[in-house]
Coordinates of C-alpha atoms in Angstrom, one line a residue:
M1 CA -32.5 27.8 37.9
R2 CA -34.8 24.8 37.7
K3 CA -34.8 21.1 38.3
L4 CA -33.3 19.0 35.5
K5 CA -35.4 16.3 34.0
M6 CA -33.9 12.9 33.8
G7 CA -34.8 9.9 31.6
M8 CA -33.5 6.4 32.5
I9 CA -32.6 3.5 30.3
G10 CA -32.6 0.2 32.3
G11 CA -33.1 0.1 36.0
G12 CA -36.4 -1.6 36.1
R13 CA -38.0 -3.9 38.7
D14 CA -35.4 -5.8 40.8
S15 CA -32.5 -3.7 39.5
F16 CA -29.9 -2.9 42.1
I17 CA -28.0 -0.2 40.2
G18 CA -31.0 1.6 38.8
D19 CA -32.4 2.2 42.3
V20 CA -29.0 3.5 43.4
H21 CA -28.9 6.0 40.5
R22 CA -32.4 7.2 41.2
K23 CA -31.7 7.8 44.9
A24 CA -28.4 9.4 44.2
A25 CA -29.8 11.7 41.6
S26 CA -32.5 13.0 44.0
I27 CA -30.2 13.7 47.0
D28 CA -29.3 17.3 46.2
G29 CA -32.8 18.3 44.9
M30 CA -31.5 19.3 41.4
I31 CA -32.9 16.4 39.4
E32 CA -36.3 14.7 38.9
L33 CA -37.0 11.5 37.0
V34 CA -39.6 12.1 34.4
C35 CA -39.5 9.2 32.0
G36 CA -37.8 5.9 31.3
A37 CA -37.4 2.8 29.2
F38 CA -36.6 0.5 32.1
S39 CA -36.4 -3.0 30.6
S40 CA -35.9 -4.8 27.3
S41 CA -39.5 -6.1 28.0
S42 CA -42.0 -3.4 27.0
E43 CA -44.5 -4.7 29.6
K44 CA -42.0 -4.7 32.4
S45 CA -40.7 -1.3 31.4
V46 CA -44.1 0.3 31.7
K47 CA -44.9 -1.5 35.0
S48 CA -41.5 -0.4 36.4
G49 CA -42.3 3.2 35.5
M50 CA -45.7 3.0 37.1
D51 CA -44.0 1.7 40.2
L52 CA -42.1 5.0 40.3
Y53 CA -45.3 7.0 39.9
L54 CA -44.4 8.3 36.5
Q55 CA -47.0 9.3 34.0
E56 CA -48.0 6.3 31.9
D57 CA -47.3 8.1 28.6
R58 CA -43.7 8.7 29.8
C59 CA -43.1 5.0 30.5
Y60 CA -41.7 3.7 27.2
G61 CA -41.4 0.2 25.7
T62 CA -37.9 0.8 24.2
F63 CA -35.1 3.3 24.5
E64 CA -35.5 4.2 20.8
E65 CA -39.1 5.1 21.4
M66 CA -38.2 7.2 24.5
I67 CA -35.5 9.2 22.8
L68 CA -37.5 10.0 19.7
K69 CA -40.7 10.9 21.5
E70 CA -38.9 13.0 24.2
A71 CA -37.1 14.9 21.4
E72 CA -40.6 15.8 20.0
L73 CA -41.8 17.3 23.3
P74 CA -41.5 21.1 24.0
E75 CA -38.2 22.1 25.5
N76 CA -39.7 22.8 28.9
E77 CA -41.3 19.3 29.1
R78 CA -38.8 16.9 27.6
M79 CA -36.0 15.2 29.5
D80 CA -32.7 17.1 29.7
F81 CA -30.4 14.0 29.9
V82 CA -30.4 10.3 29.9
A83 CA -29.0 7.9 32.6
I84 CA -27.9 4.6 31.2
V85 CA -27.9 1.8 33.9
T86 CA -28.0 -1.3 31.7
P87 CA -25.4 -4.2 31.4
N88 CA -22.3 -3.3 29.4
H89 CA -23.6 -4.5 26.0
M90 CA -26.4 -2.0 26.2
H91 CA -24.4 1.2 26.8
F92 CA -23.2 2.2 23.4
E93 CA -26.3 2.2 21.2
P94 CA -28.5 4.2 23.7
A95 CA -25.7 6.7 24.4
K96 CA -25.0 7.2 20.7
M97 CA -28.7 7.7 19.9
A98 CA -29.3 10.1 22.8
L99 CA -26.3 12.2 21.9
E100 CA -27.3 12.3 18.2
N101 CA -30.8 13.5 19.3
G102 CA -29.5 16.3 21.5
F103 CA -29.5 14.8 25.0
H104 CA -26.7 14.8 27.5
V105 CA -25.7 11.3 28.9
I106 CA -24.6 9.9 32.2
C107 CA -23.6 6.2 32.0
D108 CA -22.6 3.4 34.2
K109 CA -19.1 1.9 33.8
P110 CA -17.3 0.3 32.0
M111 CA -18.3 2.7 29.3
T112 CA -18.9 0.3 26.4
L113 CA -18.7 -3.4 25.5
T114 CA -15.6 -3.0 23.2
L115 CA -12.7 -0.7 22.8
K116 CA -13.9 0.2 19.2
E117 CA -17.2 1.4 20.6
A118 CA -15.4 3.5 23.2
E119 CA -13.3 5.2 20.6
E120 CA -16.4 5.9 18.5
L121 CA -18.3 7.2 21.4
Q122 CA -15.5 9.6 22.3
S123 CA -15.8 11.0 18.7
I124 CA -19.6 11.3 19.0
V125 CA -19.3 13.2 22.2
E126 CA -16.7 15.6 20.8
K127 CA -18.8 16.3 17.7
S128 CA -22.1 16.8 19.7
G129 CA -20.8 19.4 22.1
L130 CA -22.9 17.7 24.7
L131 CA -21.9 16.4 28.2
F132 CA -21.0 12.8 29.0
A133 CA -20.4 11.6 32.5
L134 CA -19.3 8.2 33.7
T135 CA -20.3 7.0 37.2
H136 CA -17.0 6.0 38.7
N137 CA -18.8 6.8 41.9
Y138 CA -15.8 6.4 44.3
T139 CA -14.3 9.6 43.0
G140 CA -17.3 11.3 44.6
H141 CA -16.2 10.6 48.2
P142 CA -15.0 13.7 50.1
M143 CA -11.9 11.9 51.3
V144 CA -11.0 10.8 47.8
K145 CA -11.2 14.5 46.8
Q146 CA -9.0 15.4 49.8
A147 CA -6.5 12.7 48.7
K148 CA -6.4 14.1 45.1
E149 CA -5.8 17.6 46.4
L150 CA -3.0 16.5 48.8
V151 CA -1.3 15.0 45.8
S152 CA -1.9 17.8 43.3
N153 CA -0.8 20.5 45.8
G154 CA 2.5 18.7 46.3
D155 CA 2.0 17.8 50.0
L156 CA 3.3 14.3 49.4
G157 CA 6.1 15.3 47.1
R158 CA 6.8 13.3 44.0
I159 CA 4.7 10.1 43.8
R160 CA 6.9 6.9 43.9
K161 CA 4.5 4.0 44.6
V162 CA 0.9 3.1 44.4
Q163 CA -0.9 0.0 45.8
V164 CA -4.6 -0.6 45.0
Q165 CA -6.9 -3.5 45.7
Y166 CA -10.5 -4.3 45.0
L167 CA -11.5 -7.6 46.6
Q168 CA -14.9 -9.3 46.7
G169 CA -16.1 -12.8 47.4
W170 CA -19.6 -12.9 46.0
L171 CA -18.5 -15.0 42.9
A172 CA -16.6 -17.6 45.0
T173 CA -19.3 -20.1 44.0
S174 CA -21.0 -20.5 40.6
V175 CA -24.0 -18.4 41.5
E176 CA -24.6 -17.5 37.9
K177 CA -25.8 -21.0 37.4
T178 CA -28.6 -20.4 39.9
G179 CA -30.1 -17.6 37.7
Q180 CA -28.7 -14.8 39.9
K181 CA -29.2 -11.8 37.7
Q182 CA -26.2 -9.8 38.6
A183 CA -23.8 -12.7 38.3
S184 CA -25.4 -14.0 35.0
W185 CA -24.6 -11.0 32.9
R186 CA -21.2 -10.2 34.5
T187 CA -19.9 -13.7 33.6
D188 CA -21.3 -13.6 30.1
P189 CA -18.8 -12.3 27.4
K190 CA -21.7 -11.3 25.2
R191 CA -23.0 -8.9 27.8
S192 CA -19.9 -8.1 29.8
G193 CA -17.2 -7.9 27.1
I194 CA -13.7 -9.4 27.3
G195 CA -13.2 -8.5 30.9
G196 CA -15.0 -10.1 33.9
A197 CA -13.7 -8.7 37.2
L198 CA -11.4 -6.5 35.1
G199 CA -14.4 -4.6 33.8
D200 CA -16.6 -4.7 36.8
I201 CA -14.2 -3.8 39.6
G202 CA -10.8 -3.4 37.9
T203 CA -11.8 -0.3 36.1
H204 CA -12.8 1.3 39.4
A205 CA -9.3 0.5 40.8
E206 CA -7.6 1.8 37.6
N207 CA -9.7 5.0 37.6
L208 CA -9.0 5.6 41.3
V209 CA -5.2 5.4 40.7
E210 CA -5.3 7.9 37.9
Y211 CA -7.8 10.2 39.6
I212 CA -6.0 10.6 42.9
T213 CA -2.5 10.7 41.5
G214 CA -3.2 12.7 38.4
L215 CA -0.8 10.3 36.6
K216 CA -1.5 7.9 33.8
I217 CA -0.9 4.1 33.8
E218 CA 1.7 3.9 31.0
E219 CA 2.3 0.1 31.0
L220 CA 1.0 -2.9 32.8
A221 CA 1.7 -6.6 33.2
A222 CA -1.3 -8.7 34.1
D223 CA -1.7 -12.2 35.6
L224 CA -5.4 -13.0 35.4
G225 CA -7.2 -16.1 36.8
V226 CA -10.4 -17.9 36.0
F227 CA -11.4 -20.0 39.0
G228 CA -15.2 -20.3 38.7
D229 CA -16.4 -23.6 37.2
G230 CA -17.3 -23.2 33.5
R231 CA -16.4 -19.5 33.4
T232 CA -14.5 -17.9 30.5
L233 CA -14.0 -14.4 31.9
D234 CA -11.4 -13.5 34.6
D235 CA -12.6 -13.5 38.2
D236 CA -9.2 -12.7 39.8
G237 CA -6.0 -10.9 38.9
N238 CA -2.8 -9.3 39.9
I239 CA -1.4 -6.5 37.8
L240 CA 1.9 -4.6 37.9
L241 CA 1.7 -0.9 36.9
R242 CA 4.2 1.7 35.6
L243 CA 3.0 5.2 35.8
D244 CA 4.0 8.0 33.5
N245 CA 6.2 9.8 36.0
G246 CA 8.2 6.7 36.7
A247 CA 6.3 5.6 39.8
K248 CA 5.5 1.9 40.3
G249 CA 2.2 0.3 41.2
T250 CA 0.5 -3.0 42.1
M251 CA -3.1 -3.9 41.7
S252 CA -5.0 -6.9 43.1
I253 CA -8.6 -7.6 42.1
S254 CA -10.8 -10.6 42.9
Q255 CA -14.4 -11.6 43.0
I256 CA -13.6 -15.1 44.4
A257 CA -11.9 -13.9 47.6
V258 CA -14.0 -15.6 50.3
G259 CA -15.0 -13.4 53.1
E260 CA -14.4 -10.1 51.3
E261 CA -17.4 -7.8 50.7
N262 CA -16.4 -4.6 48.9
N263 CA -12.8 -4.2 49.9
L264 CA -11.6 -1.3 47.7
A265 CA -8.5 0.4 49.1
I266 CA -5.6 2.5 47.9
K267 CA -2.3 3.7 49.2
V268 CA -0.2 6.3 47.5
Y269 CA 3.4 6.9 48.6
G270 CA 5.3 10.1 47.9
Q271 CA 8.7 11.5 48.8
K272 CA 7.4 13.4 51.9
G273 CA 4.3 11.4 52.9
S274 CA 1.7 8.8 52.0
I275 CA -2.1 8.5 52.0
E276 CA -4.4 5.5 52.7
W277 CA -8.1 5.2 52.0
H278 CA -10.5 2.3 52.5
Q279 CA -13.9 2.3 50.8
E280 CA -15.5 0.3 53.6
E281 CA -14.5 3.1 56.0
P282 CA -14.8 6.0 53.6
N283 CA -14.9 8.8 56.1
K284 CA -11.2 8.5 57.1
L285 CA -8.2 9.5 55.0
I286 CA -5.1 8.4 56.9
T287 CA -1.8 10.2 56.1
H288 CA 1.7 9.4 57.2
W289 CA 4.6 11.9 57.1
L290 CA 8.4 11.8 57.3
D291 CA 8.7 14.1 60.4
E292 CA 5.1 14.6 61.6
P293 CA 2.6 12.4 63.5
V294 CA -0.1 10.5 61.6
K295 CA -3.0 12.7 60.5
I296 CA -6.5 11.5 59.9
Y297 CA -8.9 13.7 57.8
T298 CA -12.7 13.3 57.9
P299 CA -15.6 14.9 55.9
N300 CA -16.3 18.4 57.1
G301 CA -13.4 18.1 59.5
N302 CA -10.4 20.3 60.0
S303 CA -7.8 21.3 57.3
L304 CA -9.7 20.1 54.3
Y305 CA -9.0 21.5 50.8
P306 CA -11.9 23.3 49.1
M307 CA -12.9 20.4 46.8
A308 CA -13.2 18.0 49.8
L309 CA -15.1 20.5 51.9
E310 CA -17.5 21.3 49.1
T311 CA -18.5 17.6 48.7
S312 CA -19.0 17.1 52.5
R313 CA -22.8 17.3 52.9
I314 CA -23.4 16.8 56.6
P315 CA -21.7 17.8 59.9
A316 CA -18.4 16.2 60.9
G317 CA -18.9 12.8 62.6
H318 CA -21.9 11.8 60.6
P319 CA -21.1 9.1 58.1
E320 CA -21.3 9.7 54.4
G321 CA -21.2 6.8 52.0
Y322 CA -22.0 5.1 48.8
L323 CA -25.2 7.0 47.8
E324 CA -23.7 10.3 48.6
A325 CA -20.6 9.6 46.5
F326 CA -22.9 8.7 43.5
A327 CA -24.8 11.9 44.2
T328 CA -21.6 14.0 44.0
I329 CA -21.2 12.7 40.4
Y330 CA -24.8 13.7 39.6
K331 CA -24.5 17.1 41.3
G332 CA -21.4 18.0 39.3
F333 CA -23.0 16.8 36.1
A334 CA -26.2 18.7 36.8
K335 CA -24.3 21.9 37.6
D336 CA -22.6 21.8 34.2
I337 CA -25.9 21.2 32.3
L338 CA -27.5 24.1 34.1
A339 CA -24.4 26.2 33.2
L340 CA -24.9 25.4 29.5
I341 CA -28.6 26.1 29.7
N342 CA -27.7 29.5 31.1
G343 CA -25.2 30.2 28.4
E344 CA -22.1 29.9 30.5
K345 CA -18.9 28.6 28.9
D346 CA -16.8 27.8 31.9
L347 CA -17.8 24.4 33.2
E348 CA -16.5 22.7 36.4
G349 CA -16.2 19.2 35.0
Q350 CA -16.1 17.6 38.5
Y351 CA -17.0 14.1 37.3
P352 CA -15.4 11.3 35.2
T353 CA -15.9 11.8 31.4
V354 CA -15.8 9.9 28.1
Y355 CA -12.0 10.2 28.2
D356 CA -12.0 8.3 31.6
G357 CA -14.3 5.7 29.9
L358 CA -11.8 5.3 27.1
R359 CA -8.9 4.9 29.6
G360 CA -10.9 2.2 31.3
M361 CA -11.5 0.2 28.1
K362 CA -7.8 0.5 27.2
F363 CA -7.0 -0.8 30.6
I364 CA -9.2 -3.9 30.1
Y365 CA -7.8 -4.7 26.7
G366 CA -4.2 -4.1 27.8
A367 CA -4.6 -6.5 30.7
V368 CA -6.2 -9.2 28.6
E369 CA -3.5 -8.9 26.0
S370 CA -0.7 -9.0 28.7
N371 CA -2.3 -12.1 30.3
K372 CA -2.4 -13.9 26.9
N373 CA 1.3 -13.3 26.5
N374 CA 2.5 -14.7 29.8
S375 CA 2.1 -11.4 31.6
A376 CA 4.3 -9.4 29.2
W377 CA 4.4 -5.7 29.6
V378 CA 1.8 -3.9 27.4
K379 CA 1.7 -0.1 26.7
L380 CA -1.7 1.5 27.1

């Protein structure tokens, strides 16, 4: 047993998500950041690494330099895996190069810029025998784990209906025209891909539906909107879903919903009961039953299934949130890397993988195709 060594691509000065990843990776004491290529600017990359108290010779000017030089280091010194926290257009090439040079990869979502890249990356991961994790962080919440186990253990009966929403309001005005970094790349097709809100928040909603229910979205019909002045990518949408067991679903996504902050919520209805979870109040899972009173589950509370209990870090009544959910992804990923190092073959796989990433890209492309054809049904 030892700490794993992490390298980071992206996440330099003024990066929101890079800081989130670093904090989350450190929470369980299993991972330390040892190197990075933090920016497309060599100077900014080195300065960002120095800000984090890294050795200067481990602060690299480019991701190519980092991967090649780290590969030359003795096994007990070099990084064990790479965290990719760049905009979408800079996911594929670093992931490909890292895998081809023997490094495991954990990557932000959506997985790639294009569907073709996603399909190629799946093939590369399979050939490499290495691990690839995708940070759909909301799957790391204890109450999302509890929801998944309630469904998989049959407590709700056969699933009939799903409602999911992810509503934000931060793009209600054209903030990208002010130079706001996060808005600028998310509204740029060259850096974001063919999906705007679809890729940024829609893939989270899609992944949450499939993760909790264990079902696949078989078909969808999408009505997307572009409301921001001068934008070409969607910033709003309503999508009908057909799941592979015959269940029906609705999805509403928006980044122009004035007043909304990060309103991700899901309801799953079965024959015997239903569940309801809200990301802005993540420590409550509300359940309704045909012939029983309402039950509310909480982290480390009563009657939790093992997977939810295992991911509850602190005593009941103490709030767990965004960083801890990210940390759950990192912890599961780290445990599997350590298992491989120790020659174990049975891995837990408690994190989204390259296959979830491919599902997300198919979702984006399917929704865009449907919208172009007057919301016609499209098979994924």
